[in-house]
């Protein structure tokens, strides 16, 4: 029997609230059209679409929010003077918040400590910058992206069908990889993405769009393969991963995926010491035999480039060393609570904005957490990770697929944490919120089942 999601009281008032909302929506839509407020009208339609997805296909809504977070993967031009589409997440968070408190399951409290803890240290970061001379309002604007963590409550407001969600993510990842391939091959002949940033590495074009989403998709696909044994997922994982490696040419990304794939194979019981010897030794022999050939490939060129940068202390390796030295020195000036969150609009005495020297916090991974929030932020982060690892035992009992996906997410993020922040950065904190919601829901379902038994 399917249990209702609404309490008896909510069953009475929910239709009334819905009817009132529809009437209000109709009146406002008419007024906006008459007033030629097209942007606001589009906003109303957008919220109606979100409302329908929320009730008809919650997993589709989650995917839609990830697409928004990824700037619609730059497939759409900018609207007016808007800087980014990611801001559209905030009205969604507010809108779903109303439904969240109507919904019976709004009273869940599992693992919500990470949200409140993050807000606590964020507030301290704003106040710390204020004490150093930055106006409060600028600090709040600079910390705006931290509010995206509230989307955790959107993800947590309804039960997530993990398999359906993961299938949607894989399909979107494959489609995005195809578009990336076409753009890469026809780079000088056509324009698919409204994205101008292209780089060169080792004399070859480095271009791919999708951010962490297109890296998350092969993790999900490989996890689905391990759980279901269906080869279609393995093919999808290999294809999207090949796109990320060949077009992105990110050294930390390659290293992270090596750790993640071997880690997943170990967790799935596909890899042990005997298998490592049987597979590893022949692989090493083949690798050594093919070194002359590999040196002419882009992988060989990347290896040689890395050796050159380390030996000469030039390039990305050198600039990251300088960035670590600078931001570590700033962190040590206030090691307990950090230097605070700074707005780029502040030009005077801003210890964070070093763009004029070519230094970026985004280049040195999780170091931004210590710079902004000090050891207090670091302690919060370690606490959250340890709790998540502990909860993974429960997740495994409830959902093998979710267990592999969550494990892959943490293995990749933690193995690349020195140079990449795929946990709490502006574009990736939404993934962190989803992972926490999946852990929370599996934990809750486990407790409910055993309390009944």
Tab-separated table of C-alpha atoms in Angstrom, residues 13 16 27-28 35 52 85 100 160 174 177 237 242 333 342 346 357-358 426 449:
chain	number	residue	atom	x	y	z
A	13	UNK	CA	-5.575	22.661	3.679
A	16	UNK	CA	-7.124	25.293	-0.501
A	27	UNK	CA	-3.951	37.447	-11.542
A	28	UNK	CA	-0.211	38.155	-11.432
A	35	UNK	CA	2.748	45.731	-17.842
A	52	UNK	CA	4.823	20.517	-11.962
A	85	UNK	CA	21.433	31.413	-14.679
A	100	UNK	CA	8.616	21.736	2.194
A	160	UNK	CA	14.426	10.247	-4.336
A	174	UNK	CA	26.120	11.166	-22.709
A	177	UNK	CA	29.557	14.409	-24.287
A	237	UNK	CA	31.002	5.381	-18.496
A	242	UNK	CA	37.081	9.386	-22.660
A	333	UNK	CA	47.416	35.592	10.343
A	342	UNK	CA	35.773	38.969	0.621
A	346	UNK	CA	36.640	45.651	-2.427
A	357	UNK	CA	49.217	38.564	-9.605
A	358	UNK	CA	47.681	35.560	-11.323
A	426	UNK	CA	30.399	27.689	-6.256
A	449	UNK	CA	12.374	-0.185	8.777
